[in-house]
Amino acid sequence: MNIIIFGPPGAGKGTQAEKMKHHFEIPHLSTGNIFRENIKNETPLGKKVKSILDAGELVPDETVVDLVKDELSKSKYDDGVILDGFPRTVAQAKALDSFFDENDKKIDAFLTLTVPEEELINRILSRGEGRSDDTPEMVKNRLSVYHKETAPVLNYYKEKGAVKEINGVGTIDEIFDRIKEALS
Ligand code: ADP
């Protein structure tokens, strides 16, 4: 099963993706985690994207698309993937569609987590993960990038008719129950 988990920064995509990974036994692919790992290990990719992540901007589409295609070509994703943080622009969504078409795969579900904006800001500022992009100023910028670049992805999939909206407010388990329900 190929699932996209979508939503603004702080919506809980990563948390729910981890739970889904264990429950459904589908690997989790988080572009944000891959970038942070590369930054930590000071790889060439990490060096290239560090200032972009620190500024709360988006990594160029071509870089992300190449990375995701490489990753999805691995056999561990043969039976499915939980995509988290990708696609984040309409260009990325179109590239993913072509890649899936070429490989006889399809998106089985597009889950979007809905959380009010003040709650998003509170969550990010209080999560204390020490992320360099979790400062008040950067959070504001990430949300504005989300509205401008990423929210249109939702409309793109809505037009295709595959979107399931999940109320993202509640306990982690309550939200996970909603996800299981939506996928059943
Ligand atoms: P969040 O959703 O909490 O902002 P992520 O871990 O998904 O966190 O992403 C962190 C950062 O990584 C983004 O602000 C962006 O700089 C970069 N990034 C992750 N995924 C993408 C993507 N698909 N396209 C462009 N940039 C991305």
mmCIF file with all atom_site columns, N, CA and C in Angstrom, residues 86-119:
data_model
loop_
_atom_site.group_PDB
_atom_site.id
_atom_site.type_symbol
_atom_site.label_atom_id
_atom_site.label_alt_id
_atom_site.label_comp_id
_atom_site.label_asym_id
_atom_site.label_entity_id
_atom_site.label_seq_id
_atom_site.pdbx_PDB_ins_code
_atom_site.Cartn_x
_atom_site.Cartn_y
_atom_site.Cartn_z
_atom_site.occupancy
_atom_site.B_iso_or_equiv
_atom_site.pdbx_formal_charge
_atom_site.auth_seq_id
_atom_site.auth_comp_id
_atom_site.auth_asym_id
_atom_site.auth_atom_id
_atom_site.pdbx_PDB_model_num
ATOM 1   N N  . PHE A 1 86  ? 6.789  14.534 1.518   1.00 0.00 ? 86  PHE A N  1
ATOM 2   C CA . PHE A 1 86  ? 6.894  14.502 0.059   1.00 0.00 ? 86  PHE A CA 1
ATOM 3   C C  . PHE A 1 86  ? 5.608  13.929 -0.501  1.00 0.00 ? 86  PHE A C  1
ATOM 4   N N  . PRO A 1 87  ? 5.017  14.496 -1.541  1.00 0.00 ? 87  PRO A N  1
ATOM 5   C CA . PRO A 1 87  ? 5.409  15.704 -2.267  1.00 0.00 ? 87  PRO A CA 1
ATOM 6   C C  . PRO A 1 87  ? 5.014  16.978 -1.524  1.00 0.00 ? 87  PRO A C  1
ATOM 7   N N  . ARG A 1 88  ? 5.865  17.982 -1.673  1.00 0.00 ? 88  ARG A N  1
ATOM 8   C CA . ARG A 1 88  ? 5.667  19.249 -0.974  1.00 0.00 ? 88  ARG A CA 1
ATOM 9   C C  . ARG A 1 88  ? 5.426  20.414 -1.929  1.00 0.00 ? 88  ARG A C  1
ATOM 10  N N  . THR A 1 89  ? 5.471  20.124 -3.224  1.00 0.00 ? 89  THR A N  1
ATOM 11  C CA . THR A 1 89  ? 5.099  21.128 -4.236  1.00 0.00 ? 89  THR A CA 1
ATOM 12  C C  . THR A 1 89  ? 4.314  20.369 -5.314  1.00 0.00 ? 89  THR A C  1
ATOM 13  N N  . VAL A 1 90  ? 3.570  21.122 -6.122  1.00 0.00 ? 90  VAL A N  1
ATOM 14  C CA . VAL A 1 90  ? 2.808  20.468 -7.192  1.00 0.00 ? 90  VAL A CA 1
ATOM 15  C C  . VAL A 1 90  ? 3.766  19.817 -8.188  1.00 0.00 ? 90  VAL A C  1
ATOM 16  N N  . ALA A 1 91  ? 4.917  20.434 -8.431  1.00 0.00 ? 91  ALA A N  1
ATOM 17  C CA . ALA A 1 91  ? 5.894  19.833 -9.349  1.00 0.00 ? 91  ALA A CA 1
ATOM 18  C C  . ALA A 1 91  ? 6.361  18.478 -8.812  1.00 0.00 ? 91  ALA A C  1
ATOM 19  N N  . GLN A 1 92  ? 6.556  18.390 -7.503  1.00 0.00 ? 92  GLN A N  1
ATOM 20  C CA . GLN A 1 92  ? 6.962  17.108 -6.907  1.00 0.00 ? 92  GLN A CA 1
ATOM 21  C C  . GLN A 1 92  ? 5.836  16.083 -7.039  1.00 0.00 ? 92  GLN A C  1
ATOM 22  N N  . ALA A 1 93  ? 4.599  16.536 -6.863  1.00 0.00 ? 93  ALA A N  1
ATOM 23  C CA . ALA A 1 93  ? 3.450  15.613 -6.975  1.00 0.00 ? 93  ALA A CA 1
ATOM 24  C C  . ALA A 1 93  ? 3.368  15.057 -8.392  1.00 0.00 ? 93  ALA A C  1
ATOM 25  N N  . LYS A 1 94  ? 3.588  15.922 -9.372  1.00 0.00 ? 94  LYS A N  1
ATOM 26  C CA . LYS A 1 94  ? 3.523  15.467 -10.767 1.00 0.00 ? 94  LYS A CA 1
ATOM 27  C C  . LYS A 1 94  ? 4.655  14.489 -11.062 1.00 0.00 ? 94  LYS A C  1
ATOM 28  N N  . ALA A 1 95  ? 5.845  14.777 -10.523 1.00 0.00 ? 95  ALA A N  1
ATOM 29  C CA . ALA A 1 95  ? 6.986  13.878 -10.733 1.00 0.00 ? 95  ALA A CA 1
ATOM 30  C C  . ALA A 1 95  ? 6.713  12.517 -10.086 1.00 0.00 ? 95  ALA A C  1
ATOM 31  N N  . LEU A 1 96  ? 6.098  12.534 -8.923  1.00 0.00 ? 96  LEU A N  1
ATOM 32  C CA . LEU A 1 96  ? 5.777  11.270 -8.240  1.00 0.00 ? 96  LEU A CA 1
ATOM 33  C C  . LEU A 1 96  ? 4.754  10.476 -9.058  1.00 0.00 ? 96  LEU A C  1
ATOM 34  N N  . ASP A 1 97  ? 3.740  11.169 -9.564  1.00 0.00 ? 97  ASP A N  1
ATOM 35  C CA . ASP A 1 97  ? 2.738  10.492 -10.395 1.00 0.00 ? 97  ASP A CA 1
ATOM 36  C C  . ASP A 1 97  ? 3.386  9.816  -11.592 1.00 0.00 ? 97  ASP A C  1
ATOM 37  N N  . SER A 1 98  ? 4.292  10.520 -12.276 1.00 0.00 ? 98  SER A N  1
ATOM 38  C CA . SER A 1 98  ? 4.941  9.913  -13.450 1.00 0.00 ? 98  SER A CA 1
ATOM 39  C C  . SER A 1 98  ? 5.767  8.715  -13.027 1.00 0.00 ? 98  SER A C  1
ATOM 40  N N  . PHE A 1 99  ? 6.488  8.865  -11.908 1.00 0.00 ? 99  PHE A N  1
ATOM 41  C CA . PHE A 1 99  ? 7.334  7.763  -11.441 1.00 0.00 ? 99  PHE A CA 1
ATOM 42  C C  . PHE A 1 99  ? 6.478  6.537  -11.125 1.00 0.00 ? 99  PHE A C  1
ATOM 43  N N  . PHE A 1 100 ? 5.374  6.766  -10.446 1.00 0.00 ? 100 PHE A N  1
ATOM 44  C CA . PHE A 1 100 ? 4.488  5.641  -10.111 1.00 0.00 ? 100 PHE A CA 1
ATOM 45  C C  . PHE A 1 100 ? 3.895  5.023  -11.387 1.00 0.00 ? 100 PHE A C  1
ATOM 46  N N  . ASP A 1 101 ? 3.471  5.873  -12.319 1.00 0.00 ? 101 ASP A N  1
ATOM 47  C CA . ASP A 1 101 ? 2.938  5.353  -13.596 1.00 0.00 ? 101 ASP A CA 1
ATOM 48  C C  . ASP A 1 101 ? 3.952  4.464  -14.283 1.00 0.00 ? 101 ASP A C  1
ATOM 49  N N  . GLU A 1 102 ? 5.187  4.981  -14.372 1.00 0.00 ? 102 GLU A N  1
ATOM 50  C CA . GLU A 1 102 ? 6.242  4.225  -15.072 1.00 0.00 ? 102 GLU A CA 1
ATOM 51  C C  . GLU A 1 102 ? 6.519  2.893  -14.400 1.00 0.00 ? 102 GLU A C  1
ATOM 52  N N  . ASN A 1 103 ? 6.292  2.833  -13.090 1.00 0.00 ? 103 ASN A N  1
ATOM 53  C CA . ASN A 1 103 ? 6.631  1.618  -12.346 1.00 0.00 ? 103 ASN A CA 1
ATOM 54  C C  . ASN A 1 103 ? 5.397  0.797  -11.955 1.00 0.00 ? 103 ASN A C  1
ATOM 55  N N  . ASP A 1 104 ? 4.288  1.078  -12.654 1.00 0.00 ? 104 ASP A N  1
ATOM 56  C CA . ASP A 1 104 ? 3.038  0.352  -12.378 1.00 0.00 ? 104 ASP A CA 1
ATOM 57  C C  . ASP A 1 104 ? 2.635  0.373  -10.913 1.00 0.00 ? 104 ASP A C  1
ATOM 58  N N  . LYS A 1 105 ? 2.823  1.516  -10.295 1.00 0.00 ? 105 LYS A N  1
ATOM 59  C CA . LYS A 1 105 ? 2.402  1.669  -8.905  1.00 0.00 ? 105 LYS A CA 1
ATOM 60  C C  . LYS A 1 105 ? 1.358  2.764  -8.847  1.00 0.00 ? 105 LYS A C  1
ATOM 61  N N  . LYS A 1 106 ? 0.651  2.835  -7.710  1.00 0.00 ? 106 LYS A N  1
ATOM 62  C CA . LYS A 1 106 ? -0.304 3.928  -7.565  1.00 0.00 ? 106 LYS A CA 1
ATOM 63  C C  . LYS A 1 106 ? -0.377 4.371  -6.110  1.00 0.00 ? 106 LYS A C  1
ATOM 64  N N  . ILE A 1 107 ? -0.947 5.544  -5.915  1.00 0.00 ? 107 ILE A N  1
ATOM 65  C CA . ILE A 1 107 ? -1.168 6.030  -4.559  1.00 0.00 ? 107 ILE A CA 1
ATOM 66  C C  . ILE A 1 107 ? -2.482 5.428  -4.075  1.00 0.00 ? 107 ILE A C  1
ATOM 67  N N  . ASP A 1 108 ? -2.433 4.716  -2.958  1.00 0.00 ? 108 ASP A N  1
ATOM 68  C CA . ASP A 1 108 ? -3.644 4.081  -2.440  1.00 0.00 ? 108 ASP A CA 1
ATOM 69  C C  . ASP A 1 108 ? -4.411 5.012  -1.516  1.00 0.00 ? 108 ASP A C  1
ATOM 70  N N  . ALA A 1 109 ? -3.695 5.883  -0.827  1.00 0.00 ? 109 ALA A N  1
ATOM 71  C CA . ALA A 1 109 ? -4.397 6.818  0.066   1.00 0.00 ? 109 ALA A CA 1
ATOM 72  C C  . ALA A 1 109 ? -3.568 8.086  0.265   1.00 0.00 ? 109 ALA A C  1
ATOM 73  N N  . PHE A 1 110 ? -4.281 9.187  0.333   1.00 0.00 ? 110 PHE A N  1
ATOM 74  C CA . PHE A 1 110 ? -3.666 10.478 0.627   1.00 0.00 ? 110 PHE A CA 1
ATOM 75  C C  . PHE A 1 110 ? -4.358 10.989 1.888   1.00 0.00 ? 110 PHE A C  1
ATOM 76  N N  . LEU A 1 111 ? -3.617 10.961 2.992   1.00 0.00 ? 111 LEU A N  1
ATOM 77  C CA . LEU A 1 111 ? -4.195 11.384 4.274   1.00 0.00 ? 111 LEU A CA 1
ATOM 78  C C  . LEU A 1 111 ? -3.703 12.788 4.585   1.00 0.00 ? 111 LEU A C  1
ATOM 79  N N  . THR A 1 112 ? -4.612 13.682 4.902   1.00 0.00 ? 112 THR A N  1
ATOM 80  C CA . THR A 1 112 ? -4.182 15.028 5.285   1.00 0.00 ? 112 THR A CA 1
ATOM 81  C C  . THR A 1 112 ? -4.609 15.302 6.725   1.00 0.00 ? 112 THR A C  1
ATOM 82  N N  . LEU A 1 113 ? -3.642 15.696 7.537   1.00 0.00 ? 113 LEU A N  1
ATOM 83  C CA . LEU A 1 113 ? -3.912 15.978 8.953   1.00 0.00 ? 113 LEU A CA 1
ATOM 84  C C  . LEU A 1 113 ? -4.263 17.439 9.105   1.00 0.00 ? 113 LEU A C  1
ATOM 85  N N  . THR A 1 114 ? -5.419 17.691 9.709   1.00 0.00 ? 114 THR A N  1
ATOM 86  C CA . THR A 1 114 ? -5.897 19.062 9.871   1.00 0.00 ? 114 THR A CA 1
ATOM 87  C C  . THR A 1 114 ? -5.723 19.513 11.326  1.00 0.00 ? 114 THR A C  1
ATOM 88  N N  . VAL A 1 115 ? -5.007 20.605 11.500  1.00 0.00 ? 115 VAL A N  1
ATOM 89  C CA . VAL A 1 115 ? -4.743 21.153 12.846  1.00 0.00 ? 115 VAL A CA 1
ATOM 90  C C  . VAL A 1 115 ? -4.783 22.680 12.748  1.00 0.00 ? 115 VAL A C  1
ATOM 91  N N  . PRO A 1 116 ? -5.479 23.362 13.687  1.00 0.00 ? 116 PRO A N  1
ATOM 92  C CA . PRO A 1 116 ? -5.505 24.826 13.625  1.00 0.00 ? 116 PRO A CA 1
ATOM 93  C C  . PRO A 1 116 ? -4.107 25.430 13.778  1.00 0.00 ? 116 PRO A C  1
ATOM 94  N N  . GLU A 1 117 ? -3.931 26.582 13.133  1.00 0.00 ? 117 GLU A N  1
ATOM 95  C CA . GLU A 1 117 ? -2.613 27.200 13.052  1.00 0.00 ? 117 GLU A CA 1
ATOM 96  C C  . GLU A 1 117 ? -1.974 27.495 14.420  1.00 0.00 ? 117 GLU A C  1
ATOM 97  N N  . GLU A 1 118 ? -2.780 27.997 15.390  1.00 0.00 ? 118 GLU A N  1
ATOM 98  C CA . GLU A 1 118 ? -2.150 28.318 16.697  1.00 0.00 ? 118 GLU A CA 1
ATOM 99  C C  . GLU A 1 118 ? -1.622 27.061 17.354  1.00 0.00 ? 118 GLU A C  1
ATOM 100 N N  . GLU A 1 119 ? -2.370 25.979 17.186  1.00 0.00 ? 119 GLU A N  1
ATOM 101 C CA . GLU A 1 119 ? -1.935 24.723 17.782  1.00 0.00 ? 119 GLU A CA 1
ATOM 102 C C  . GLU A 1 119 ? -0.627 24.237 17.135  1.00 0.00 ? 119 GLU A C  1
#
